[in-house]
Coordinates of C-alpha atoms (C1' of nucleotides) in Angstrom, one line a residue:
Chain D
X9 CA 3.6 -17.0 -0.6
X10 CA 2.2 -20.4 0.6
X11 CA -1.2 -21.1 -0.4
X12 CA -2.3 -21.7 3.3
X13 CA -2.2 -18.2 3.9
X14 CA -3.1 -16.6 0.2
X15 CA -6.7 -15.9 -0.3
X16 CA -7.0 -17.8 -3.6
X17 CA -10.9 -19.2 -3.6
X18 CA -11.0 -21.5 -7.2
X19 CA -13.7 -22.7 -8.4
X20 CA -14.1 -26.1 -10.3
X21 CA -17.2 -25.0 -11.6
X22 CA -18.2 -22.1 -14.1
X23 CA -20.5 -19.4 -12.6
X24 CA -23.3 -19.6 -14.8
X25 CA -22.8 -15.8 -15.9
X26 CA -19.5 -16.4 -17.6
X27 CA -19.4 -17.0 -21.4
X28 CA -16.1 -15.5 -23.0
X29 CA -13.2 -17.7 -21.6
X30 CA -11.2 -15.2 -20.0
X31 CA -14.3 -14.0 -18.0
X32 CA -14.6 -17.5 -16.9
X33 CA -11.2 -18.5 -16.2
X34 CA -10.8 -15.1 -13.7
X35 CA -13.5 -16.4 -12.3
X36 CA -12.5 -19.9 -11.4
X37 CA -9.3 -18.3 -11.1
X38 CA -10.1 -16.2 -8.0
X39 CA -9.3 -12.9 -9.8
X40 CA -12.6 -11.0 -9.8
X41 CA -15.5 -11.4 -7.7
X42 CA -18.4 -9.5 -9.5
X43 CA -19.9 -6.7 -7.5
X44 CA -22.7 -5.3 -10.1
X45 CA -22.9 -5.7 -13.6
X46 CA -20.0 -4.4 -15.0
X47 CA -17.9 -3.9 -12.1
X48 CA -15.6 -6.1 -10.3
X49 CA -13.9 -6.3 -7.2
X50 CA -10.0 -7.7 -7.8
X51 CA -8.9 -10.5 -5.5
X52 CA -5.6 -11.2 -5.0
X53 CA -4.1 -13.1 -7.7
X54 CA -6.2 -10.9 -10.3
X55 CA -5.0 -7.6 -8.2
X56 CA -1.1 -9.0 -8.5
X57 CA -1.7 -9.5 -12.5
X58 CA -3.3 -6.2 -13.0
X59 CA -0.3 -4.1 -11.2
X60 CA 2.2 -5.9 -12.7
X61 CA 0.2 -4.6 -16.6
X62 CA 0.5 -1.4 -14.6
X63 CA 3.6 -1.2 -13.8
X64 CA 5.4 -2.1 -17.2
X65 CA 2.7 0.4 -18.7
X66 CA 4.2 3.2 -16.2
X67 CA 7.7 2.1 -17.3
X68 CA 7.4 2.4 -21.2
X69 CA 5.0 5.4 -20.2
X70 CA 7.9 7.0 -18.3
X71 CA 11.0 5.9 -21.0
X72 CA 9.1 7.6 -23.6
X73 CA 9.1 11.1 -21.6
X74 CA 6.4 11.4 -20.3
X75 CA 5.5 12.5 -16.4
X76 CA 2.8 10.4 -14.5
X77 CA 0.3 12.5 -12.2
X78 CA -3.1 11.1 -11.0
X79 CA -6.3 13.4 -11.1
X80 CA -9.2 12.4 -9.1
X81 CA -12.1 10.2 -10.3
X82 CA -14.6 12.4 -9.2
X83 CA -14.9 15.8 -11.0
X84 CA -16.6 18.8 -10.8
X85 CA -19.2 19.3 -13.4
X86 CA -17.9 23.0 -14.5
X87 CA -14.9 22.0 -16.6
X88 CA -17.2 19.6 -18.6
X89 CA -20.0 22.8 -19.2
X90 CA -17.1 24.7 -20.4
X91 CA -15.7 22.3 -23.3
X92 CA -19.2 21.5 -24.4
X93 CA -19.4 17.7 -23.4
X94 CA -21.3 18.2 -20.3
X95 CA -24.4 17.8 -22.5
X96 CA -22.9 16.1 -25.3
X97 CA -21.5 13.1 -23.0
X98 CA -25.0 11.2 -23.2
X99 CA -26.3 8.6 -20.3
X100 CA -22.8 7.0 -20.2
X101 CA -21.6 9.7 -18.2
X102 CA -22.3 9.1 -14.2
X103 CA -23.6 12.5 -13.0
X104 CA -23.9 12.8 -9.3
X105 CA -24.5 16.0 -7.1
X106 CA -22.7 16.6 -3.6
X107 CA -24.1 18.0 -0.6
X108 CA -24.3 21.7 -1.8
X109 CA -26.0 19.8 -4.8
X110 CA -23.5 20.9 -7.2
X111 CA -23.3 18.9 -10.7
X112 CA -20.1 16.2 -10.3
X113 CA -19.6 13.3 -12.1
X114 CA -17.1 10.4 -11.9
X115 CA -14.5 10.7 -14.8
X116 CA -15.3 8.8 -18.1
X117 CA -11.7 10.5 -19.0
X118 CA -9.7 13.5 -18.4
X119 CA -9.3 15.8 -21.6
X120 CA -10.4 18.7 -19.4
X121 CA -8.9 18.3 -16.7
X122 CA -5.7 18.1 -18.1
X123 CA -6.1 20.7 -20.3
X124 CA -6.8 22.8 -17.3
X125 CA -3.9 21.8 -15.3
X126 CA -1.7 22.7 -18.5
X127 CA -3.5 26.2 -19.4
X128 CA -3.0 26.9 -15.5
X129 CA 0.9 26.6 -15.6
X130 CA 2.1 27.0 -19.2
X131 CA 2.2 29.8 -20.9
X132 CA 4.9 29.7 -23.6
X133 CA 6.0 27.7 -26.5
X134 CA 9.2 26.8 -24.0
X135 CA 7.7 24.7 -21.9
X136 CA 6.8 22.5 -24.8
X137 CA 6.1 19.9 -25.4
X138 CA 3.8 19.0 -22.0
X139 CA 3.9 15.1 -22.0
X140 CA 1.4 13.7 -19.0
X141 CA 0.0 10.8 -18.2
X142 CA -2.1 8.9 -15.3
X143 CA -3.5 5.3 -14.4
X144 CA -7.2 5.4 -13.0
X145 CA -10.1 4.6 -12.6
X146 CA -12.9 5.7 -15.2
X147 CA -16.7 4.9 -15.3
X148 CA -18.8 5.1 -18.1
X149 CA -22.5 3.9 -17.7
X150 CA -22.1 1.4 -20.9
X151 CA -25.9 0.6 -22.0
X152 CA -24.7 -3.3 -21.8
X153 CA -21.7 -3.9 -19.7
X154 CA -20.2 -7.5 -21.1
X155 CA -18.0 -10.3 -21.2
X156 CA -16.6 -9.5 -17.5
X157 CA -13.4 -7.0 -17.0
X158 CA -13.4 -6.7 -20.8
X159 CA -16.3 -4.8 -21.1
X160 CA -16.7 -3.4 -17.7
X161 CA -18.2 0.4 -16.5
X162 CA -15.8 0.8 -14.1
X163 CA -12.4 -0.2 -15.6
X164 CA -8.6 1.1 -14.9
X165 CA -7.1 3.1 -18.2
X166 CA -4.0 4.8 -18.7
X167 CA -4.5 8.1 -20.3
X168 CA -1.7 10.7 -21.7
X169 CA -2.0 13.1 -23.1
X170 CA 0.5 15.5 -25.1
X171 CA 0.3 19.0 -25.6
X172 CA 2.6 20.7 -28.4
X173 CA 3.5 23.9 -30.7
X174 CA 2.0 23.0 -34.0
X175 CA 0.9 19.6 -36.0
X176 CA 4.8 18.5 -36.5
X177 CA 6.0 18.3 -33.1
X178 CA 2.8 16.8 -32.3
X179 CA 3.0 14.2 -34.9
X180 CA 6.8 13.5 -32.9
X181 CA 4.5 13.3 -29.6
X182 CA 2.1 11.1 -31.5
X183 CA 5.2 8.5 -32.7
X184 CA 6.3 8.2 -29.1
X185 CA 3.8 7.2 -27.8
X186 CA 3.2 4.4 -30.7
X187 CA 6.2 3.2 -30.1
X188 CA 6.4 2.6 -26.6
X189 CA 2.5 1.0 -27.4
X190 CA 4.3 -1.7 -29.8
X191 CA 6.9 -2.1 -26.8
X192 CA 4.3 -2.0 -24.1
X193 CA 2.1 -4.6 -25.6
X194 CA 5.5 -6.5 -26.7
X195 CA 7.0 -6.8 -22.7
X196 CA 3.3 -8.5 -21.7
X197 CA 3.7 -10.7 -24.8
X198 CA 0.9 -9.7 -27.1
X199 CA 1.1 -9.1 -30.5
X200 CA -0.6 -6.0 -30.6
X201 CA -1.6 -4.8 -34.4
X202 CA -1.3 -0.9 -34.7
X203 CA -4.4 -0.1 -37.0
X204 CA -5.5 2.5 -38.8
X205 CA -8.6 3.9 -37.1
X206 CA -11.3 6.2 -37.5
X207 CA -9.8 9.7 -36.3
X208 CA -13.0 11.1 -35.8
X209 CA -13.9 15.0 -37.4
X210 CA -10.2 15.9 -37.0
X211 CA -9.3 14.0 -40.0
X212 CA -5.6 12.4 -40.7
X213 CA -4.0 9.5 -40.2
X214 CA -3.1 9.8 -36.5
X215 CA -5.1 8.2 -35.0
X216 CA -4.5 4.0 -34.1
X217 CA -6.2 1.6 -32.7
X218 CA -4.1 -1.4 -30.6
X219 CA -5.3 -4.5 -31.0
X220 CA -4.5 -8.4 -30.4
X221 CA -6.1 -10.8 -32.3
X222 CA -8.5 -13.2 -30.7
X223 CA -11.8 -14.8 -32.1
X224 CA -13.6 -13.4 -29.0
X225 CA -12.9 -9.5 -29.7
X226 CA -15.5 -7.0 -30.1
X227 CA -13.8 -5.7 -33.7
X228 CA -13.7 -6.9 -36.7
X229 CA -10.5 -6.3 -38.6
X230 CA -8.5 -6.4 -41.6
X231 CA -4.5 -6.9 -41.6
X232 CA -2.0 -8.5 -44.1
X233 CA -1.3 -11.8 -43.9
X234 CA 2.2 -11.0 -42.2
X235 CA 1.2 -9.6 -39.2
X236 CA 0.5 -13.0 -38.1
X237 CA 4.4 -13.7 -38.6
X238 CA 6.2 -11.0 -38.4
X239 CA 7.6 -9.1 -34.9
X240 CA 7.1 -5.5 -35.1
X241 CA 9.0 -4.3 -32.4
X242 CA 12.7 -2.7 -32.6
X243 CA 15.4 -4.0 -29.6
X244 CA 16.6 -1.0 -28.8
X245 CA 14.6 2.5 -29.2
X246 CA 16.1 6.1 -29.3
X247 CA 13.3 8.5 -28.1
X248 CA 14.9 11.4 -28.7
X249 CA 16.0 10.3 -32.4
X250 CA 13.5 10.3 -35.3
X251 CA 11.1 8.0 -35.1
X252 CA 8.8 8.3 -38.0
X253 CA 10.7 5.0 -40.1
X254 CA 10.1 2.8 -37.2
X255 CA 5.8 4.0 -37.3
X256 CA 6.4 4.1 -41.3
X257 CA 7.6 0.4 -41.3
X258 CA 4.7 -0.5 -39.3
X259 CA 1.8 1.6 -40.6
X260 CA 3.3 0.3 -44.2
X261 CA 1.9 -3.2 -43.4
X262 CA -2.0 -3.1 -44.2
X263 CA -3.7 -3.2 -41.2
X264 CA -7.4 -1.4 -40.7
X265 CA -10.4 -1.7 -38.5
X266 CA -13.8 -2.2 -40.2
X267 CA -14.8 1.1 -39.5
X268 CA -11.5 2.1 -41.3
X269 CA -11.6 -0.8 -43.9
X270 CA -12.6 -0.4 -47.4
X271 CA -12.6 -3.5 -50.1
X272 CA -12.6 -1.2 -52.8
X273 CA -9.6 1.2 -51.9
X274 CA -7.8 -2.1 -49.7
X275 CA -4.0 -2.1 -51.3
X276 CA -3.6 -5.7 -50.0
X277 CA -4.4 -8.4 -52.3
X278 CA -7.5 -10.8 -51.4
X279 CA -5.6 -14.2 -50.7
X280 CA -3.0 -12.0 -48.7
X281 CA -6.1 -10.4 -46.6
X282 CA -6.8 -11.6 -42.9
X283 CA -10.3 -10.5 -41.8
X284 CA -10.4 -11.8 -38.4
X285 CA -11.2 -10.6 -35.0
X286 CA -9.7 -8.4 -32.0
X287 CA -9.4 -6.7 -28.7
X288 CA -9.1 -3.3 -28.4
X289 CA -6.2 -2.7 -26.1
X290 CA -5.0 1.1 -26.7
X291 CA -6.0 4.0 -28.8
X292 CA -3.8 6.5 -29.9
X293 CA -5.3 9.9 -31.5
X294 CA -4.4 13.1 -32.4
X295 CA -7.2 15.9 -31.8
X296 CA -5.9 19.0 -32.5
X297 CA -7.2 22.2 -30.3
X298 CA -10.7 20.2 -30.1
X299 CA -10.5 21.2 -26.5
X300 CA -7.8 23.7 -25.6
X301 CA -9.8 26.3 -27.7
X302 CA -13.2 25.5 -25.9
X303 CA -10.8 25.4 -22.2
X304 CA -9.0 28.6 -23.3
X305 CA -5.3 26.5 -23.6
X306 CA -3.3 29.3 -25.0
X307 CA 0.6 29.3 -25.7
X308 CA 2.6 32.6 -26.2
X309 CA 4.6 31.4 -29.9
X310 CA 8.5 32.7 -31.1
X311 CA 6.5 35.7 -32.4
X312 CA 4.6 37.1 -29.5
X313 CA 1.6 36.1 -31.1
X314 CA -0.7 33.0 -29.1
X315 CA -2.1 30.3 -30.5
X316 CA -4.5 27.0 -29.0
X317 CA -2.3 24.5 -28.0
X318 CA -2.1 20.9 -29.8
X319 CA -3.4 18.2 -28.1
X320 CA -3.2 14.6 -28.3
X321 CA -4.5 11.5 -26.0
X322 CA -3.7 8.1 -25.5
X323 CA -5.4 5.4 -23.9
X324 CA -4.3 1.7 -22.7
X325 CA -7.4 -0.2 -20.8
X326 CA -5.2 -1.8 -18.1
X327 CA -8.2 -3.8 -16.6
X328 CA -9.1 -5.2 -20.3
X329 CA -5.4 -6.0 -20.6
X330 CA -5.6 -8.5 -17.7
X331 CA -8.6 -10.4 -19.7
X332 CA -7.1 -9.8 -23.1
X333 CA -3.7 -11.5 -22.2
X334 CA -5.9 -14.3 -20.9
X335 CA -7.6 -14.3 -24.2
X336 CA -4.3 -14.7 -26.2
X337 CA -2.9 -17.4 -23.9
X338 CA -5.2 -20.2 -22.1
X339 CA -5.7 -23.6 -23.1
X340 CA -8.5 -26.1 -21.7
X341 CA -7.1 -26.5 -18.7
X342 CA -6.6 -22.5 -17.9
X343 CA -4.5 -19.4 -17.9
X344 CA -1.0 -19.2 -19.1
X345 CA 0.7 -16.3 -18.0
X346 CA 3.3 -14.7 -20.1
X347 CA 6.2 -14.0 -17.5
X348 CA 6.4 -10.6 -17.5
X349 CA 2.8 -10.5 -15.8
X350 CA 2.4 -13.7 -14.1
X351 CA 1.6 -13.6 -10.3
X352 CA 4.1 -15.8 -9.2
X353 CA 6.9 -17.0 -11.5
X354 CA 6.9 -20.3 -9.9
X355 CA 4.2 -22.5 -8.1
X356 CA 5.9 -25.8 -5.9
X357 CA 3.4 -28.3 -5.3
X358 CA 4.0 -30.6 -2.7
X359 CA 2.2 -33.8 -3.2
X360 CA 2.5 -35.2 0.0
X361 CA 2.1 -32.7 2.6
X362 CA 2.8 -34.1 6.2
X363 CA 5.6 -36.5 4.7
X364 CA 8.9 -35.3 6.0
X365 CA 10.8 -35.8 3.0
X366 CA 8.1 -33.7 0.8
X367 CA 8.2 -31.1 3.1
X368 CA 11.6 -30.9 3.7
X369 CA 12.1 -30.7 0.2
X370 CA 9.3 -28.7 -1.0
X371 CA 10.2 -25.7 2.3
X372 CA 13.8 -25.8 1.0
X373 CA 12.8 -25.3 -2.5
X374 CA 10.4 -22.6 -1.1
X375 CA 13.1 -20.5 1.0
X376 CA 15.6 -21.4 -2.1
X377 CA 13.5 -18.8 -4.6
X378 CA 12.7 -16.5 -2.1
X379 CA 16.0 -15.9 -1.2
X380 CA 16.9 -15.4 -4.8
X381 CA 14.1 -13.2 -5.5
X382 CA 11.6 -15.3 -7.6
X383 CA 7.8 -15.2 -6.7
X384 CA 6.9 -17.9 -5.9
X385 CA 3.5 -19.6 -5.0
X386 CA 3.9 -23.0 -2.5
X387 CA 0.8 -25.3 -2.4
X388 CA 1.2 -26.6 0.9
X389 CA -2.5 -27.6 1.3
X390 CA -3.3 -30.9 2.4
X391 CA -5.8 -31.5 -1.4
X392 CA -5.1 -34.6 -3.2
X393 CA -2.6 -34.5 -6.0
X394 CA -5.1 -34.5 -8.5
X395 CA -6.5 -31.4 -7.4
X396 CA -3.5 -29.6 -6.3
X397 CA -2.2 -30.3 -10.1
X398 CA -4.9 -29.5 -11.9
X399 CA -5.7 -26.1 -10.0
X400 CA -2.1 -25.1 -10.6
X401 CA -2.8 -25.6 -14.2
X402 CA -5.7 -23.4 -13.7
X403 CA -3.8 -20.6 -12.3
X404 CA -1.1 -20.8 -14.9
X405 CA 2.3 -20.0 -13.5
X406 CA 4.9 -20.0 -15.8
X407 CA 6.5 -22.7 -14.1
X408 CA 5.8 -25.7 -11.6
X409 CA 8.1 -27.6 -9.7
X410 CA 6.5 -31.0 -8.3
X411 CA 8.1 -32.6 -5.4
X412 CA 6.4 -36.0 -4.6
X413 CA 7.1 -39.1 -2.3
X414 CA 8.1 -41.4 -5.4
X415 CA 10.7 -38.5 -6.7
X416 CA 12.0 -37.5 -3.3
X417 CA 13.3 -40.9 -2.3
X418 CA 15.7 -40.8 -5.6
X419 CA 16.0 -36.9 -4.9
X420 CA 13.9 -36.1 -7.8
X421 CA 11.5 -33.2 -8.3
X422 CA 9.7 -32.8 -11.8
X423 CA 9.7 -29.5 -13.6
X424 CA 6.5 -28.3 -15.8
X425 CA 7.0 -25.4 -18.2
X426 CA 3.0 -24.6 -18.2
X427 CA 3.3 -22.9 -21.9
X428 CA 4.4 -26.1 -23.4
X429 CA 3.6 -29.1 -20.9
X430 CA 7.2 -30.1 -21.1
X431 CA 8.0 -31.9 -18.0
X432 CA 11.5 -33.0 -17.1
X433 CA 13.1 -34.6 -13.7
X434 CA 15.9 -33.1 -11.9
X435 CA 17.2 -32.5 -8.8
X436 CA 16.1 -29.5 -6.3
X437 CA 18.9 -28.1 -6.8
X438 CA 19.4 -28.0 -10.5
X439 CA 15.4 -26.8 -10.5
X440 CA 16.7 -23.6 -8.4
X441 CA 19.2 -22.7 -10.5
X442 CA 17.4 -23.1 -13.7
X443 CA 14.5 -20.7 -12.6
X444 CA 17.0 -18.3 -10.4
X445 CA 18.6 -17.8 -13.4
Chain B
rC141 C1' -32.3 1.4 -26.0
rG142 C1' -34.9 -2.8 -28.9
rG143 C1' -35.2 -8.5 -28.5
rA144 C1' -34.6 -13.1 -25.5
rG145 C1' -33.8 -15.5 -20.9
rC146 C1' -32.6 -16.4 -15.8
rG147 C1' -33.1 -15.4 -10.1
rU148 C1' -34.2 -22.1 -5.3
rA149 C1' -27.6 -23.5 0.2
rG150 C1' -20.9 -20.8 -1.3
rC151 C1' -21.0 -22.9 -6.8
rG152 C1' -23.7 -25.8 -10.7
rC153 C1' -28.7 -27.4 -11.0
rA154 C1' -33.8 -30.2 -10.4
rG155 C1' -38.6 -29.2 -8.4
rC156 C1' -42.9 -25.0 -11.1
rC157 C1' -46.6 -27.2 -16.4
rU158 C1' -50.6 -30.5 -12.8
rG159 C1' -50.3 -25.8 -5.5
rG160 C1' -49.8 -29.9 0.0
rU161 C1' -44.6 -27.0 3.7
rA162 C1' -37.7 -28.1 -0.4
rG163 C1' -34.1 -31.8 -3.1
rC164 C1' -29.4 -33.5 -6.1
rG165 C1' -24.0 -33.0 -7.3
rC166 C1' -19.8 -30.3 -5.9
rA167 C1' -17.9 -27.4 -1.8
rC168 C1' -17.9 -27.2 3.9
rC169 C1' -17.5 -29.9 9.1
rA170 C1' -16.2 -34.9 11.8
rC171 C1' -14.2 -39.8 11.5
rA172 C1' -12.1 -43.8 8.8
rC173 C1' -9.8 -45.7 4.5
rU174 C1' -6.9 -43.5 0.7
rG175 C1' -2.9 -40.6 -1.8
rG176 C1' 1.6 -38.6 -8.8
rG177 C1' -4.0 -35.4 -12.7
rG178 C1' -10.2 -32.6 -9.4
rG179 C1' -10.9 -40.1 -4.6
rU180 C1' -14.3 -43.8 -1.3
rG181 C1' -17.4 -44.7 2.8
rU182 C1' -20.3 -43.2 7.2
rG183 C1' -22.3 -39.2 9.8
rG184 C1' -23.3 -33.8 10.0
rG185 C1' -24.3 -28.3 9.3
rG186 C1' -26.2 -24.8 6.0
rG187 C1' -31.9 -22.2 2.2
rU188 C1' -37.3 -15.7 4.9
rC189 C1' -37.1 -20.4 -2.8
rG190 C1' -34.7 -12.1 -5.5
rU191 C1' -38.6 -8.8 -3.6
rG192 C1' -43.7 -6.6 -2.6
rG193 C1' -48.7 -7.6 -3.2
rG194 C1' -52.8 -10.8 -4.7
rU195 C1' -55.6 -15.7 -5.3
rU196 C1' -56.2 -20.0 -1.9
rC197 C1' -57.6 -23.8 3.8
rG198 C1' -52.5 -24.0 1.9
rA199 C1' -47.8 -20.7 -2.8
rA200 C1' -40.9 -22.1 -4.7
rU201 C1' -45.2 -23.6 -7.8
rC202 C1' -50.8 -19.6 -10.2
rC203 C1' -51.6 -13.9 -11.1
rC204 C1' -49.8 -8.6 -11.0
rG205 C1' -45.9 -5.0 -9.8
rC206 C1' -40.8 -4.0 -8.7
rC207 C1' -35.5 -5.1 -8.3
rG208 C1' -31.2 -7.7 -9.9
rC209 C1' -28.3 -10.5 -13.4
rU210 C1' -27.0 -12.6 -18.3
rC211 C1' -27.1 -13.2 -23.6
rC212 C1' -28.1 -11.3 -29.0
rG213 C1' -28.3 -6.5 -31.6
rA214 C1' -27.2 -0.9 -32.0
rC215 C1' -22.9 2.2 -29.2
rC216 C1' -17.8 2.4 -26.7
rA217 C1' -10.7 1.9 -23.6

RNA sequence: CGGAGCGUAGCGCAGCCUGGUAGCGCACCACACUGGGGGUGUGGGGGUCGUGGGUUCGAAUCCCGCCGCUCCGACCA
């Protein structure tokens, strides 16, 4: 992409709005452009970064079994009567009425639907277990939407849900789905904490909350000291082998939300305690037949006998992962995108544009990674150096390759790792081949 | 939903207290000089001062209503 053409509008100064960094730096960014409080239109660079989360969502989604469908944002009131939360749901449910002026609302979540498209087409213990999942769009009229994408009312989730014979091959559902959390979270390059969370009247212990750690996060929590060191996340992952020591080893490290937390019982000595702060990123729970009883979700068993399904859900807030990632990796002078999500793996700024050795250099760089596959972003604005530097910065590519006059003459282009600031001078050519590779 | 604050050019702000017909920086346009970390000069363009009403000869400024947005708290992916 050349930056002539891409609609990327920066902004050197912070909107006044803005006060956690993430919100501000998709701001000056060009990612979001507010609409109303709490929800956000998604400009091009932020759109890129937020189907990239997506997508390695929908992969670890799909290698842990389970089968992506997409139900509509807008449902009909009638499912909700039926499991009890049409009145329970409170203000931060959007109700709306359509023509006919029946009772709609726009989806805070999908427990019912789901439930209903299971109880429609399975009937028998056979077909278990039902494993489905879908990425969209959910609304819930929060009293005070916050901090930007983090906190928004209108906010892109993943939610799966699971729907199995009895509590055991649930609890196998359950550890799926944890695990390809710990690898999800792993491939954008959070540490994401598993935590043990409030499982609401159900009871148990499954229910976790995913978390990252940042001084900004809405949650307080409590983890041993060796989360901060240690990687939890197996190489390679058998889904159909038993995956209860892999969750063991990881539920065995103390790690609790406040809600969850209790001095008096904690098991983890004080000095070895970490009370800091986090993001919510995902939330994994086991409920039970809290709504396939209500919705009628009956199973025929071995027996002949029926019995409520077992349902679980689990939910990843794609649009707070863009912000969250941005929380875990910015310095003063912006973003730095892990890889695995980063708009463009490489950004060539061409210092001099309108000198024919910059551009020569700079356009054969340019066709060099596109050839070979790599995104890349070309500044071939005519800004001053100064600028053009500091707004790649801002942008935080993984990479920036620097072809200037000075360099050029001695065939010389400069390489920028954006994590670390390390700069080192090589030619084109060895620049291609150590980011094509 | 309690508490606090803010709406003046695309963005950041001043002006308001003490009413007299709107200004600064950045951005934008033109030209010139410049050119390796957000340049310099000259000349331009752009605002029903959130909105409705009131007071007044006169309202961005004073008074009342409404709308929008933000922050702190209680609640949530």
């Amino acid at each position: 992409m050349r930056l002539t053409r891409y609609f990327l509008p920066t902004l050197k100064d912070t909107p006044r709005e803005a006060e956690i960094v993430s919100h501000r730096l998709m701001l000056r960014a060009g990612m979001i452009q507010q609409a109303s409080a709490g929800i956000y239109s998604w400009l091009p660079l932020g759109f890129t970064v937020m189907k990239k989360i997506e997508q390695i969502v929908r992969e670890e989604q799909n290698r842990a079994g389970w089968n992506e469908v997409l139900m509509p944002t807008i449902q009909s009131a009638d499912f909700w009567k039926e499991s009890g939360r049409y009145d329970d749901y409170g203000k931060e449910m959007l109700r709306i009425k359509d023509r006919h002026d029946r009772d709609m609302l726009y989806g805070p979540t999908n427990e019912e639907l789901i439930t209903d498209i299971f109880r429609t087409h399975v009937r028998s213990y056979k077909e278990l277990p039902g494993r489905l999942y879908h990425i969209q769009w959910k609304f819930r009229d929060e009293v005070r939407p916050r901090f930007g994408v983090m906190r928004g009312r209108e906010f892109l989730m993943k939610d799966a849900y699971s729907f199995d014979i009895d509590f055991e091959s649930a609890r196998r559902s359950y550890n799926r789905q944890f695990v390809a959390y710990l690898r999800t979270f792993d491939r954008m390059g959070l540490k994401a904490i598993p935590m043990a969370a409030d499982s609401g009247p159900i009871g148990g212990d499954l229910s976790h909350e995913f978390i990252i750690l940042a001084d900004t996060g809405e949650s307080e929590v409590f983890c041993h000291r060796d989360w901060l060191t240690t990687d939890a996340v197996p190489a390679t992952i058998d889904y159909e082998g038993d995956l209860q020591p892999i969750v063991d080893a990881c539920t065995a490290r103390y790690a609790a939300t406040d809600e969850k937390h209790d001095p008096a019982t904690c098991p983890v000595a004080a000095e070895d305690l970490v009370n800091t702060r986090g993001i919510e990123v995902g939330h994994i729970f086991f409920f039970g037949t809290k709504y396939s009883k209500p919705l009628g979700a009956k199973i025929a068993l071995p027996d002949g006998t029926e019995d409520f399904v077992q349902m679980g859900s689990y939910g990843v807030g794609v649009s707070r992962l863009v912000a969250g990632i941005i929380e875990a990796s910015h310095d003063d002078n912006g973003i730095i995108w892990p890889e695995a999500v980063a708009p463009f793996k490489v950004g060539i700024v061409n210092l001099k544009v309108g000198d024919a050795a910059c551009d020569a250099a700079a356009e054969s760089l340019y066709d060099g990674f596109t050839t070979a596959g790599v995104e890349v972003l070309l500044d071939d604005t005519d800004n001053r150096a100064g600028a053009k530097l500091a707004n790649m910065d801002l942008i935080g590519l993984p990479w920036q390759v620097v072809v200037g006059p000075r360099g050029i003459a001695t065939n010389v282009v400069e390489v920028k790792n954006r994590k670390t600031g390390e700069k080192h001078e090589m030619s084109p050519e060895q620049a291609l081949s150590k980011l094509t590779a």
